Structures are given as structure tokens and as C-alpha cells.
Amino acid sequence: MIIAGPCSAESQAQVLETAAVLSGMGIVWFRAGLWKPRTFPGCFEGVGREGLRWLAAVKEQYGMKVCTEVAGAAHVEACAQAGVDMVWIGARTTGNPFLVQEIAQALQGTAMTVFVKNPANPDIEAWTGAVERLLQSGIRNVGLIHRGFSSFYEKIYRNSASWDAVVQMRGRFPSLPFYCDPSHLGGRAEYVGEISQKALDLGLDGLMIETHCNPSAALSDSVQQLTPAQLSAMLDTLEERTSDTGDVQFNRTLEEFRTQIDSLDETILNALASRMELSRRIGEIKKAHNISIIQTRRWESVMKKLVRIGGECGLSSEFVRNVFEEIHKGSVGEQETIPDCSEPRHK
Ligand code: PEP
Ligand code: MN
């Protein structure tokens, strides 16, 4: 299941031209943002209600289904009146219970499906709460969209993938459709393919992909949008991974566990990097105070404590010793590289 279309509806001509090409490719669902939440003031903030007529024209001329982002009751009411088929709650709105509640109320009695994007902050409880708020208001056609979480640490993607959050959310809402939005997750056109493949490997149900006939001229999110031709080529590369054993459930479970392991490995690496940074700072003050790098007695007592805690967590003393001996060696090596100078390193 693919939802494609521009980040923002910019003009009637742009909307209809994109829809014409996409519907020619067999794509049924068309997206275009009308009310755009922008980080900085003064940016293009969407065409608003006017664009609803353009979406209606997409339905009429190409028989596509249309969707847009809503951030409050007024948006929902306008969409319902204009015959919009589906709305999504954007990342900046999901974390706001007042707005989700008013959206839920406005959706009552409409035929529209609602997808809930994850909140921008990495908080799956807030995401869960938003979904529950809709379900408890009697809204039945609810789905989820993963678009990545804001992160200080993510260096490659615009938002951090945190696939383990997807695994957990799917466990919480196993019967709801679950999509991925690789465009906002990756933030660059070149990442859309690999993220889409990962979403597929995890068994997600569909993708929402920003597609623009002329991305470099787009009024929002220009570097992450694909042309329809790029979208088509990318979709052709996606592989439905057939399982070695043919057992789909087995493979999905395996993929879920591996995803969690990958996330933990990243957490371990981040923790090791922070540890190394501290160790370097300790090295600097040791040097400044003429204290030797290795203080055997302290390290022996630290190791004893680690082995005890490891044992309580079910880890063998040999394993804990091996791991921490390597970490300690790395730290000592790092401290040995600190230059001998009386000037402070950092101004
Ligand atoms: C969008 O889909 O254009 C959008 C603003 O998404 P998000 O809420 O994920 O940032
Ligand atoms: Mn966008």
C-alpha cells in the first residue's frame, strides 16, 4: 500500500500534474499537506482550505483517494465537508492531548480514516495515548505511521529510526494498519529506499512517500521528495523477503528480535562513547595533577562490583570480566594519548 504525493499542495496545477502521473503508475492514495506546521516563521505554511478543492478535483479526475494532515477540529470539519478520505495527525500534534481529543471529537460521525504519526519526541506512551484517545472516542478506522523521532544523537537520518519502538507499538496495536513514512524519517531522497525496505522487512503494511514533480522547486521538504519516476524506480527495487523456511511468522519474529538487538547495540555504542569521553576527561585531570593513569586498587574494586551486578543480571563472571577488561584497556589507551602540556586543552 503506497500513499504518495507532495509534502505540500502548492497550486492546483502542481497537485493535478502530480496526481495524473501517480494515478498513471497505479497509485491509489494521494497525499498533500494543506496546513503545514513549519519550524520557523516566515516559511510557506500551506495553502489551507483552498487546497481542498484541488483534492476534490484529484478524486474526481483520477479516481484517487486523498488525504491530508489535520491539527485541530476546524481542519477535520473542513476535510469532512470536502470529501477527504483519510486524515493524519502530524508528529507535532500527536503529543498534544488537547488537540488529539478535539480531533477525535470532530471525527465522530465522519467516514474518514485517521492515521496517527508518532510524536516528534521519542515517547511511545504519548503515541499510545493518542491512539487510545481516538479508539475510546469510538473512531474505528485508526492506523499508525512511523516517521522517526527527534534525536540529539542521530547523525545520518533527519529523525532517528528507533525500529524497536515500531516493534513495541505493533505489539500494542496488532490489528491496526501500520505504515512507515521514510521521507520524514530519512530526510533525504537517497534514504527513502533503504528505509522502505526495512519497513517491509518488519512486515509494516504500507508506505507514505513524499513525491513531487519538481522536488528542487518544492516549497517545503524539497531534499526528501522523490519525483514520480524515482518513486517508481525505488518501488521496483523493494524486495518482499521470502523466508528461507517459508515460515512468514518465524521470519517476522526473527526480524523483530534482530531489530531490538540492533537498537541495543547502538545504545551500547553510545554509552561506550560517553564513557570514553569521561575517561578522557579523567585522564586530563590526572595528568594535570601528576597522578598515574592506572590505579590498580580502584580498578580491582570496580571489577568486583561489576562481576557481582553482572551475576545478579544472569551474566557469567568470565563474560563480564572479558568485556570490561577490553573497555578498561580502551580507556587506558585513550588516556595515554593525552598530550603532556600545561595549557588546558579546552578554552
Ligand atoms: C508531513 O507529512 O508533511 C509532515 C509534516 O509530517 P510530520 O508530521 O511527520 O513531520
Ligand atoms: Mn513534509
mmCIF file of C-alpha atoms and ligand atoms in Angstrom:
data_model
loop_
_atom_site.group_PDB
_atom_site.id
_atom_site.type_symbol
_atom_site.label_atom_id
_atom_site.label_comp_id
_atom_site.label_asym_id
_atom_site.label_seq_id
_atom_site.Cartn_x
_atom_site.Cartn_y
_atom_site.Cartn_z
ATOM 1 C CA MET A 1 0.000 0.000 0.000
ATOM 2 C CA ILE A 2 1.517 3.262 -1.108
ATOM 3 C CA ILE A 3 0.389 6.786 -0.279
ATOM 4 C CA ALA A 4 2.238 9.274 -2.473
ATOM 5 C CA GLY A 5 2.072 12.958 -3.227
ATOM 6 C CA PRO A 6 3.802 16.199 -2.384
ATOM 7 C CA CYS A 7 4.723 17.410 1.072
ATOM 8 C CA SER A 8 2.546 20.443 0.391
ATOM 9 C CA ALA A 9 -0.175 21.292 -2.067
ATOM 10 C CA GLU A 10 1.298 24.385 -3.727
ATOM 11 C CA SER A 11 -1.015 25.133 -6.646
ATOM 12 C CA GLN A 12 -3.859 23.443 -8.433
ATOM 13 C CA ALA A 13 -1.595 22.758 -11.410
ATOM 14 C CA GLN A 14 1.097 21.134 -9.226
ATOM 15 C CA VAL A 15 -1.454 18.961 -7.415
ATOM 16 C CA LEU A 16 -3.182 17.791 -10.592
ATOM 17 C CA GLU A 17 0.036 17.199 -12.506
ATOM 18 C CA THR A 18 1.454 15.043 -9.704
ATOM 19 C CA ALA A 19 -1.803 13.148 -9.285
ATOM 20 C CA ALA A 20 -2.002 12.482 -13.037
ATOM 21 C CA VAL A 21 1.429 10.839 -13.080
ATOM 22 C CA LEU A 22 0.893 8.909 -9.843
ATOM 23 C CA SER A 23 -2.500 7.566 -10.849
ATOM 24 C CA GLY A 24 -0.942 6.539 -14.179
ATOM 25 C CA MET A 25 1.518 4.466 -12.127
ATOM 26 C CA GLY A 26 -1.377 2.687 -10.450
ATOM 27 C CA ILE A 27 -1.083 4.540 -7.143
ATOM 28 C CA VAL A 28 -4.452 4.902 -5.476
ATOM 29 C CA TRP A 29 -3.762 7.106 -2.445
ATOM 30 C CA PHE A 30 -2.759 10.742 -2.899
ATOM 31 C CA ARG A 31 -1.328 12.889 -0.108
ATOM 32 C CA ALA A 32 -0.764 16.647 0.050
ATOM 33 C CA GLY A 33 -0.374 18.837 3.129
ATOM 34 C CA LEU A 34 -2.664 21.886 3.232
ATOM 35 C CA TRP A 35 -1.859 23.192 6.716
ATOM 36 C CA LYS A 36 1.880 22.927 7.183
ATOM 37 C CA PRO A 37 3.495 23.029 10.611
ATOM 38 C CA ARG A 38 6.845 24.718 9.952
ATOM 39 C CA THR A 39 9.690 25.033 12.388
ATOM 40 C CA PHE A 40 10.469 28.651 11.529
ATOM 41 C CA PRO A 41 8.058 31.520 10.992
ATOM 42 C CA GLY A 42 8.003 33.100 7.602
ATOM 43 C CA CYS A 43 8.209 29.743 5.774
ATOM 44 C CA PHE A 44 5.445 28.568 3.468
ATOM 45 C CA GLU A 45 2.666 27.410 5.801
ATOM 46 C CA GLY A 46 0.386 25.772 3.295
ATOM 47 C CA VAL A 47 -2.477 26.921 1.135
ATOM 48 C CA GLY A 48 -5.122 25.935 3.689
ATOM 49 C CA ARG A 49 -8.757 25.402 2.751
ATOM 50 C CA GLU A 50 -8.271 26.462 -0.814
ATOM 51 C CA GLY A 51 -6.400 23.215 -1.474
ATOM 52 C CA LEU A 52 -9.450 21.140 -0.507
ATOM 53 C CA ARG A 53 -10.932 21.958 -3.902
ATOM 54 C CA TRP A 54 -7.798 20.666 -5.583
ATOM 55 C CA LEU A 55 -8.000 17.412 -3.628
ATOM 56 C CA ALA A 56 -11.638 17.068 -4.638
ATOM 57 C CA ALA A 57 -10.511 17.513 -8.251
ATOM 58 C CA VAL A 58 -7.927 14.729 -7.807
ATOM 59 C CA LYS A 59 -10.716 12.427 -6.659
ATOM 60 C CA GLU A 60 -12.979 13.417 -9.464
ATOM 61 C CA GLN A 61 -10.489 13.445 -12.326
ATOM 62 C CA TYR A 62 -8.304 10.481 -11.382
ATOM 63 C CA GLY A 63 -10.487 8.425 -9.049
ATOM 64 C CA MET A 64 -7.762 8.540 -6.391
ATOM 65 C CA LYS A 65 -8.362 8.598 -2.657
ATOM 66 C CA VAL A 66 -6.998 11.680 -0.934
ATOM 67 C CA CYS A 67 -5.529 12.510 2.440
ATOM 68 C CA THR A 68 -4.046 15.451 4.301
ATOM 69 C CA GLU A 69 -2.755 16.443 7.734
ATOM 70 C CA VAL A 70 -5.078 17.831 10.403
ATOM 71 C CA ALA A 71 -4.057 19.629 13.566
ATOM 72 C CA GLY A 72 -7.417 20.523 15.085
ATOM 73 C CA ALA A 73 -11.201 20.241 14.853
ATOM 74 C CA ALA A 74 -11.566 23.009 12.253
ATOM 75 C CA HIS A 75 -9.278 21.118 9.850
ATOM 76 C CA VAL A 76 -11.214 17.891 10.376
ATOM 77 C CA GLU A 77 -14.560 19.572 9.748
ATOM 78 C CA ALA A 78 -13.312 21.225 6.568
ATOM 79 C CA CYS A 79 -11.887 17.901 5.323
ATOM 80 C CA ALA A 80 -15.078 16.003 6.090
ATOM 81 C CA GLN A 81 -17.104 18.544 4.136
ATOM 82 C CA ALA A 82 -14.752 18.355 1.166
ATOM 83 C CA GLY A 83 -14.932 14.545 0.954
ATOM 84 C CA VAL A 84 -11.348 13.845 2.066
ATOM 85 C CA ASP A 85 -10.956 10.085 2.579
ATOM 86 C CA MET A 86 -8.277 9.976 5.208
ATOM 87 C CA VAL A 87 -6.519 12.413 7.531
ATOM 88 C CA TRP A 88 -3.352 12.043 9.514
ATOM 89 C CA ILE A 89 -2.320 13.623 12.764
ATOM 90 C CA GLY A 90 1.168 15.039 12.339
ATOM 91 C CA ALA A 91 4.101 14.414 14.640
ATOM 92 C CA ARG A 92 3.845 17.832 16.249
ATOM 93 C CA THR A 93 0.174 17.307 17.099
ATOM 94 C CA THR A 94 0.222 13.707 18.367
ATOM 95 C CA GLY A 95 1.979 14.777 21.547
ATOM 96 C CA ASN A 96 -0.772 17.283 22.411
ATOM 97 C CA PRO A 97 -3.677 15.567 24.202
ATOM 98 C CA PHE A 98 -5.983 18.606 23.893
ATOM 99 C CA LEU A 99 -5.674 18.662 20.129
ATOM 100 C CA VAL A 100 -5.936 14.894 19.759
ATOM 101 C CA GLN A 101 -9.102 14.983 21.856
ATOM 102 C CA GLU A 102 -10.700 17.685 19.739
ATOM 103 C CA ILE A 103 -9.708 15.870 16.564
ATOM 104 C CA ALA A 104 -11.255 12.675 17.954
ATOM 105 C CA GLN A 105 -14.498 14.507 18.677
ATOM 106 C CA ALA A 106 -14.590 16.142 15.266
ATOM 107 C CA LEU A 107 -14.023 12.774 13.586
ATOM 108 C CA GLN A 108 -17.072 11.232 15.257
ATOM 109 C CA GLY A 109 -19.748 10.516 12.713
ATOM 110 C CA THR A 110 -17.449 11.078 9.721
ATOM 111 C CA ALA A 111 -16.357 8.303 7.406
ATOM 112 C CA MET A 112 -12.724 9.363 7.452
ATOM 113 C CA THR A 113 -9.868 7.093 8.418
ATOM 114 C CA VAL A 114 -7.262 8.653 10.697
ATOM 115 C CA PHE A 115 -3.588 7.790 10.862
ATOM 116 C CA VAL A 116 -1.560 8.818 13.882
ATOM 117 C CA LYS A 117 2.061 9.670 13.265
ATOM 118 C CA ASN A 118 4.462 9.098 16.125
ATOM 119 C CA PRO A 119 5.116 12.190 18.242
ATOM 120 C CA ALA A 120 8.350 14.008 17.435
ATOM 121 C CA ASN A 121 9.823 13.190 20.835
ATOM 122 C CA PRO A 122 10.723 9.545 21.430
ATOM 123 C CA ASP A 123 7.776 8.766 23.651
ATOM 124 C CA ILE A 124 5.760 5.711 22.756
ATOM 125 C CA GLU A 125 3.433 6.318 25.687
ATOM 126 C CA ALA A 126 2.316 9.621 24.114
ATOM 127 C CA TRP A 127 1.835 7.813 20.792
ATOM 128 C CA THR A 128 -0.126 5.041 22.516
ATOM 129 C CA GLY A 129 -2.226 7.601 24.397
ATOM 130 C CA ALA A 130 -3.161 9.408 21.184
ATOM 131 C CA VAL A 131 -4.240 6.159 19.528
ATOM 132 C CA GLU A 132 -6.234 5.157 22.606
ATOM 133 C CA ARG A 133 -7.897 8.564 22.741
ATOM 134 C CA LEU A 134 -9.228 8.037 19.212
ATOM 135 C CA LEU A 135 -10.295 4.455 19.837
ATOM 136 C CA GLN A 136 -12.039 5.409 23.069
ATOM 137 C CA SER A 137 -13.923 8.142 21.231
ATOM 138 C CA GLY A 138 -15.408 5.442 19.047
ATOM 139 C CA ILE A 139 -13.233 6.133 15.993
ATOM 140 C CA ARG A 140 -12.784 2.763 14.349
ATOM 141 C CA ASN A 141 -10.584 3.336 11.321
ATOM 142 C CA VAL A 142 -7.335 4.193 13.023
ATOM 143 C CA GLY A 143 -3.800 3.485 11.800
ATOM 144 C CA LEU A 144 -0.231 4.354 12.777
ATOM 145 C CA ILE A 145 2.601 5.951 10.842
ATOM 146 C CA HIS A 146 6.215 5.786 11.921
ATOM 147 C CA ARG A 147 8.186 8.857 10.795
ATOM 148 C CA GLY A 148 11.114 8.647 13.172
ATOM 149 C CA PHE A 149 11.831 10.532 16.382
ATOM 150 C CA SER A 150 13.753 13.734 17.010
ATOM 151 C CA SER A 151 17.140 12.960 18.452
ATOM 152 C CA PHE A 152 20.250 14.815 19.534
ATOM 153 C CA TYR A 153 22.349 11.847 18.558
ATOM 154 C CA GLU A 154 21.064 10.843 15.141
ATOM 155 C CA LYS A 155 23.672 11.857 12.622
ATOM 156 C CA ILE A 156 22.510 10.390 9.340
ATOM 157 C CA TYR A 157 18.725 10.485 9.163
ATOM 158 C CA ARG A 158 16.580 13.547 9.786
ATOM 159 C CA ASN A 159 14.865 11.582 12.541
ATOM 160 C CA SER A 160 16.009 8.553 14.417
ATOM 161 C CA ALA A 161 14.526 5.275 13.129
ATOM 162 C CA SER A 162 14.216 3.583 16.543
ATOM 163 C CA TRP A 163 12.723 0.485 14.940
ATOM 164 C CA ASP A 164 12.332 -1.115 18.332
ATOM 165 C CA ALA A 165 9.576 1.460 19.028
ATOM 166 C CA VAL A 166 7.737 0.140 15.975
ATOM 167 C CA VAL A 167 8.036 -3.415 17.233
ATOM 168 C CA GLN A 168 6.635 -2.373 20.603
ATOM 169 C CA MET A 169 3.795 -0.321 19.119
ATOM 170 C CA ARG A 170 2.816 -3.161 16.845
ATOM 171 C CA GLY A 171 2.668 -5.410 19.859
ATOM 172 C CA ARG A 172 0.306 -2.913 21.491
ATOM 173 C CA PHE A 173 -1.969 -2.485 18.463
ATOM 174 C CA PRO A 174 -1.595 -5.685 16.469
ATOM 175 C CA SER A 175 -4.750 -5.225 14.446
ATOM 176 C CA LEU A 176 -4.250 -1.602 13.336
ATOM 177 C CA PRO A 177 -2.667 -0.802 9.965
ATOM 178 C CA PHE A 178 0.902 0.355 10.461
ATOM 179 C CA TYR A 179 2.697 2.462 7.874
ATOM 180 C CA CYS A 180 6.133 3.990 7.598
ATOM 181 C CA ASP A 181 6.927 7.458 6.262
ATOM 182 C CA PRO A 182 10.509 7.062 5.026
ATOM 183 C CA SER A 183 10.555 10.622 3.667
ATOM 184 C CA HIS A 184 10.367 12.378 7.021
ATOM 185 C CA LEU A 185 12.312 9.646 8.730
ATOM 186 C CA GLY A 186 15.324 9.850 6.411
ATOM 187 C CA GLY A 187 15.024 13.478 5.395
ATOM 188 C CA ARG A 188 16.798 12.910 2.093
ATOM 189 C CA ALA A 189 15.574 11.324 -1.131
ATOM 190 C CA GLU A 190 18.541 8.942 -1.201
ATOM 191 C CA TYR A 191 17.493 7.234 2.064
ATOM 192 C CA VAL A 192 13.889 6.566 1.112
ATOM 193 C CA GLY A 193 14.675 3.188 -0.500
ATOM 194 C CA GLU A 194 16.632 1.623 2.347
ATOM 195 C CA ILE A 195 14.129 2.792 4.960
ATOM 196 C CA SER A 196 11.225 1.479 2.898
ATOM 197 C CA GLN A 197 12.937 -1.897 2.619
ATOM 198 C CA LYS A 198 13.445 -2.048 6.360
ATOM 199 C CA ALA A 199 9.773 -1.214 6.931
ATOM 200 C CA LEU A 200 8.841 -4.016 4.582
ATOM 201 C CA ASP A 201 11.190 -6.445 6.336
ATOM 202 C CA LEU A 202 9.415 -5.656 9.588
ATOM 203 C CA GLY A 203 6.119 -6.513 7.946
ATOM 204 C CA LEU A 204 4.652 -2.999 8.008
ATOM 205 C CA ASP A 205 1.519 -2.559 5.948
ATOM 206 C CA GLY A 206 2.362 0.412 3.763
ATOM 207 C CA LEU A 207 4.459 3.470 2.995
ATOM 208 C CA MET A 208 3.725 7.178 2.788
ATOM 209 C CA ILE A 209 6.254 8.724 0.405
ATOM 210 C CA GLU A 210 6.573 12.394 -0.486
ATOM 211 C CA THR A 211 6.556 12.774 -4.247
ATOM 212 C CA HIS A 212 6.866 15.997 -6.202
ATOM 213 C CA CYS A 213 7.130 16.573 -9.954
ATOM 214 C CA ASN A 214 9.943 19.037 -9.390
ATOM 215 C CA PRO A 215 11.418 18.467 -5.903
ATOM 216 C CA SER A 216 14.074 21.160 -6.144
ATOM 217 C CA ALA A 217 11.328 23.763 -6.579
ATOM 218 C CA ALA A 218 9.169 22.403 -3.730
ATOM 219 C CA LEU A 219 8.045 24.941 -1.143
ATOM 220 C CA SER A 220 8.662 22.507 1.730
ATOM 221 C CA ASP A 221 10.850 19.451 2.344
ATOM 222 C CA SER A 222 12.486 19.703 -1.058
ATOM 223 C CA VAL A 223 15.510 17.473 -0.401
ATOM 224 C CA GLN A 224 13.475 14.487 0.731
ATOM 225 C CA GLN A 225 10.909 14.342 -2.072
ATOM 226 C CA LEU A 226 11.146 11.893 -4.963
ATOM 227 C CA THR A 227 9.965 12.515 -8.481
ATOM 228 C CA PRO A 228 7.255 10.087 -9.594
ATOM 229 C CA ALA A 229 9.876 8.384 -11.801
ATOM 230 C CA GLN A 230 12.235 7.998 -8.821
ATOM 231 C CA LEU A 231 9.361 6.638 -6.769
ATOM 232 C CA SER A 232 8.582 4.078 -9.428
ATOM 233 C CA ALA A 233 12.239 3.008 -9.707
ATOM 234 C CA MET A 234 12.541 2.790 -5.931
ATOM 235 C CA LEU A 235 9.395 0.681 -5.598
ATOM 236 C CA ASP A 236 10.842 -1.709 -8.193
ATOM 237 C CA THR A 237 13.905 -2.286 -6.026
ATOM 238 C CA LEU A 238 11.882 -3.276 -2.960
ATOM 239 C CA GLU A 239 12.047 -6.949 -2.179
ATOM 240 C CA GLU A 240 9.427 -8.913 -0.407
ATOM 241 C CA ARG A 241 11.890 -11.013 1.558
ATOM 242 C CA THR A 242 10.873 -14.582 1.153
ATOM 243 C CA SER A 243 11.794 -16.607 4.110
ATOM 244 C CA ASP A 244 14.365 -19.370 3.927
ATOM 245 C CA THR A 245 11.924 -21.605 5.674
ATOM 246 C CA GLY A 246 8.834 -20.162 4.030
ATOM 247 C CA ASP A 247 7.562 -19.521 7.532
ATOM 248 C CA VAL A 248 6.498 -15.894 7.475
ATOM 249 C CA GLN A 249 5.766 -15.685 11.204
ATOM 250 C CA PHE A 250 9.167 -17.142 12.071
ATOM 251 C CA ASN A 251 10.935 -14.622 9.851
ATOM 252 C CA ARG A 252 8.968 -11.702 11.176
ATOM 253 C CA THR A 253 9.713 -12.659 14.767
ATOM 254 C CA LEU A 254 13.378 -13.104 13.896
ATOM 255 C CA GLU A 255 13.429 -9.671 12.250
ATOM 256 C CA GLU A 256 11.774 -8.110 15.290
ATOM 257 C CA PHE A 257 14.336 -9.608 17.652
ATOM 258 C CA ARG A 258 17.174 -8.542 15.384
ATOM 259 C CA THR A 259 15.774 -5.028 15.280
ATOM 260 C CA GLN A 260 15.760 -4.879 19.045
ATOM 261 C CA ILE A 261 19.322 -6.224 19.154
ATOM 262 C CA ASP A 262 20.422 -3.582 16.624
ATOM 263 C CA SER A 263 18.892 -0.838 18.762
ATOM 264 C CA LEU A 264 20.567 -2.178 21.888
ATOM 265 C CA ASP A 265 23.905 -2.344 20.063
ATOM 266 C CA GLU A 266 23.528 1.317 19.174
ATOM 267 C CA THR A 267 22.677 2.127 22.781
ATOM 268 C CA ILE A 268 25.770 0.230 23.930
ATOM 269 C CA LEU A 269 27.933 2.140 21.448
ATOM 270 C CA ASN A 270 26.525 5.488 22.573
ATOM 271 C CA ALA A 271 27.137 4.554 26.204
ATOM 272 C CA LEU A 272 30.694 3.456 25.367
ATOM 273 C CA ALA A 273 31.342 6.738 23.586
ATOM 274 C CA SER A 274 30.089 8.706 26.614
ATOM 275 C CA ARG A 275 32.219 6.546 28.893
ATOM 276 C CA MET A 276 35.256 7.152 26.727
ATOM 277 C CA GLU A 277 34.670 10.895 26.830
ATOM 278 C CA LEU A 278 34.532 10.831 30.640
ATOM 279 C CA SER A 279 37.580 8.689 30.778
ATOM 280 C CA ARG A 280 39.431 11.191 28.637
ATOM 281 C CA ARG A 281 38.441 13.993 30.993
ATOM 282 C CA ILE A 282 39.634 11.959 33.969
ATOM 283 C CA GLY A 283 42.893 11.411 32.079
ATOM 284 C CA GLU A 284 43.280 15.151 31.651
ATOM 285 C CA ILE A 285 42.879 15.931 35.330
ATOM 286 C CA LYS A 286 45.119 13.019 36.296
ATOM 287 C CA LYS A 287 47.788 14.414 34.029
ATOM 288 C CA ALA A 288 47.330 17.897 35.400
ATOM 289 C CA HIS A 289 47.779 16.533 38.930
ATOM 290 C CA ASN A 290 50.591 14.164 38.037
ATOM 291 C CA ILE A 291 48.692 11.039 39.007
ATOM 292 C CA SER A 292 49.450 7.733 37.264
ATOM 293 C CA ILE A 293 46.895 6.537 34.737
ATOM 294 C CA ILE A 294 46.450 3.052 36.149
ATOM 295 C CA GLN A 295 45.269 2.784 39.713
ATOM 296 C CA THR A 296 45.143 -0.930 40.245
ATOM 297 C CA ARG A 297 43.299 -0.989 43.544
ATOM 298 C CA ARG A 298 40.419 1.136 42.250
ATOM 299 C CA TRP A 299 40.083 -0.978 39.112
ATOM 300 C CA GLU A 300 40.028 -4.238 41.123
ATOM 301 C CA SER A 301 37.193 -2.983 43.296
ATOM 302 C CA VAL A 302 35.269 -1.706 40.253
ATOM 303 C CA MET A 303 35.636 -5.084 38.554
ATOM 304 C CA LYS A 304 34.462 -6.911 41.668
ATOM 305 C CA LYS A 305 31.346 -4.765 41.764
ATOM 306 C CA LEU A 306 30.694 -5.270 38.035
ATOM 307 C CA VAL A 307 31.019 -9.049 38.340
ATOM 308 C CA ARG A 308 28.560 -9.030 41.239
ATOM 309 C CA ILE A 309 25.979 -6.874 39.387
ATOM 310 C CA GLY A 310 26.518 -8.928 36.219
ATOM 311 C CA GLY A 311 25.862 -12.094 38.213
ATOM 312 C CA GLU A 312 22.609 -10.624 39.513
ATOM 313 C CA CYS A 313 21.622 -9.967 35.888
ATOM 314 C CA GLY A 314 22.444 -13.545 34.893
ATOM 315 C CA LEU A 315 25.782 -12.786 33.189
ATOM 316 C CA SER A 316 28.751 -15.075 33.885
ATOM 317 C CA SER A 317 31.737 -13.595 35.696
ATOM 318 C CA GLU A 318 34.006 -14.649 32.824
ATOM 319 C CA PHE A 319 31.880 -12.735 30.306
ATOM 320 C CA VAL A 320 31.717 -9.608 32.472
ATOM 321 C CA ARG A 321 35.475 -9.747 33.092
ATOM 322 C CA ASN A 322 36.276 -10.120 29.389
ATOM 323 C CA VAL A 323 34.009 -7.282 28.331
ATOM 324 C CA PHE A 324 35.204 -4.837 30.985
ATOM 325 C CA GLU A 325 38.855 -5.727 30.602
ATOM 326 C CA GLU A 326 38.558 -4.670 26.955
ATOM 327 C CA ILE A 327 36.697 -1.484 27.911
ATOM 328 C CA HIS A 328 39.299 -0.670 30.537
ATOM 329 C CA LYS A 329 42.129 -1.314 28.077
ATOM 330 C CA GLY A 330 40.448 1.070 25.642
ATOM 331 C CA SER A 331 40.136 3.749 28.322
ATOM 332 C CA VAL A 332 43.747 3.441 29.409
ATOM 333 C CA GLY A 333 44.814 3.637 25.771
ATOM 334 C CA GLU A 334 42.735 6.795 25.363
ATOM 335 C CA GLN A 335 44.253 8.384 28.479
ATOM 336 C CA GLU A 336 47.745 7.582 27.222
ATOM 337 C CA THR A 337 47.147 9.651 24.114
ATOM 338 C CA ILE A 338 46.527 12.821 26.153
ATOM 339 C CA PRO A 339 49.281 15.290 25.318
ATOM 340 C CA ASP A 340 51.621 16.437 28.025
ATOM 341 C CA CYS A 341 51.149 20.155 28.274
ATOM 342 C CA SER A 342 50.426 22.628 30.964
ATOM 343 C CA GLU A 343 47.951 24.589 28.822
ATOM 344 C CA PRO A 344 44.349 23.472 29.292
ATOM 345 C CA ARG A 345 43.143 21.630 26.185
ATOM 346 C CA HIS A 346 39.770 23.326 26.115
ATOM 347 C CA LYS A 347 39.451 27.047 26.246
HETATM 348 C C1 PEP B 1 4.115 15.781 6.533
HETATM 349 O O1 PEP B 1 3.698 14.632 6.385
HETATM 350 O O2 PEP B 1 4.281 16.586 5.613
HETATM 351 C C2 PEP B 1 4.536 16.187 7.888
HETATM 352 C C3 PEP B 1 4.615 17.457 8.266
HETATM 353 O O3 PEP B 1 4.849 15.157 8.627
HETATM 354 P P1 PEP B 1 5.385 15.007 10.148
HETATM 355 O O4 PEP B 1 4.219 15.339 10.999
HETATM 356 O O5 PEP B 1 5.782 13.580 10.173
HETATM 357 O O6 PEP B 1 6.553 15.942 10.298
HETATM 358 MN MN MN B 2 6.859 17.084 4.548
#
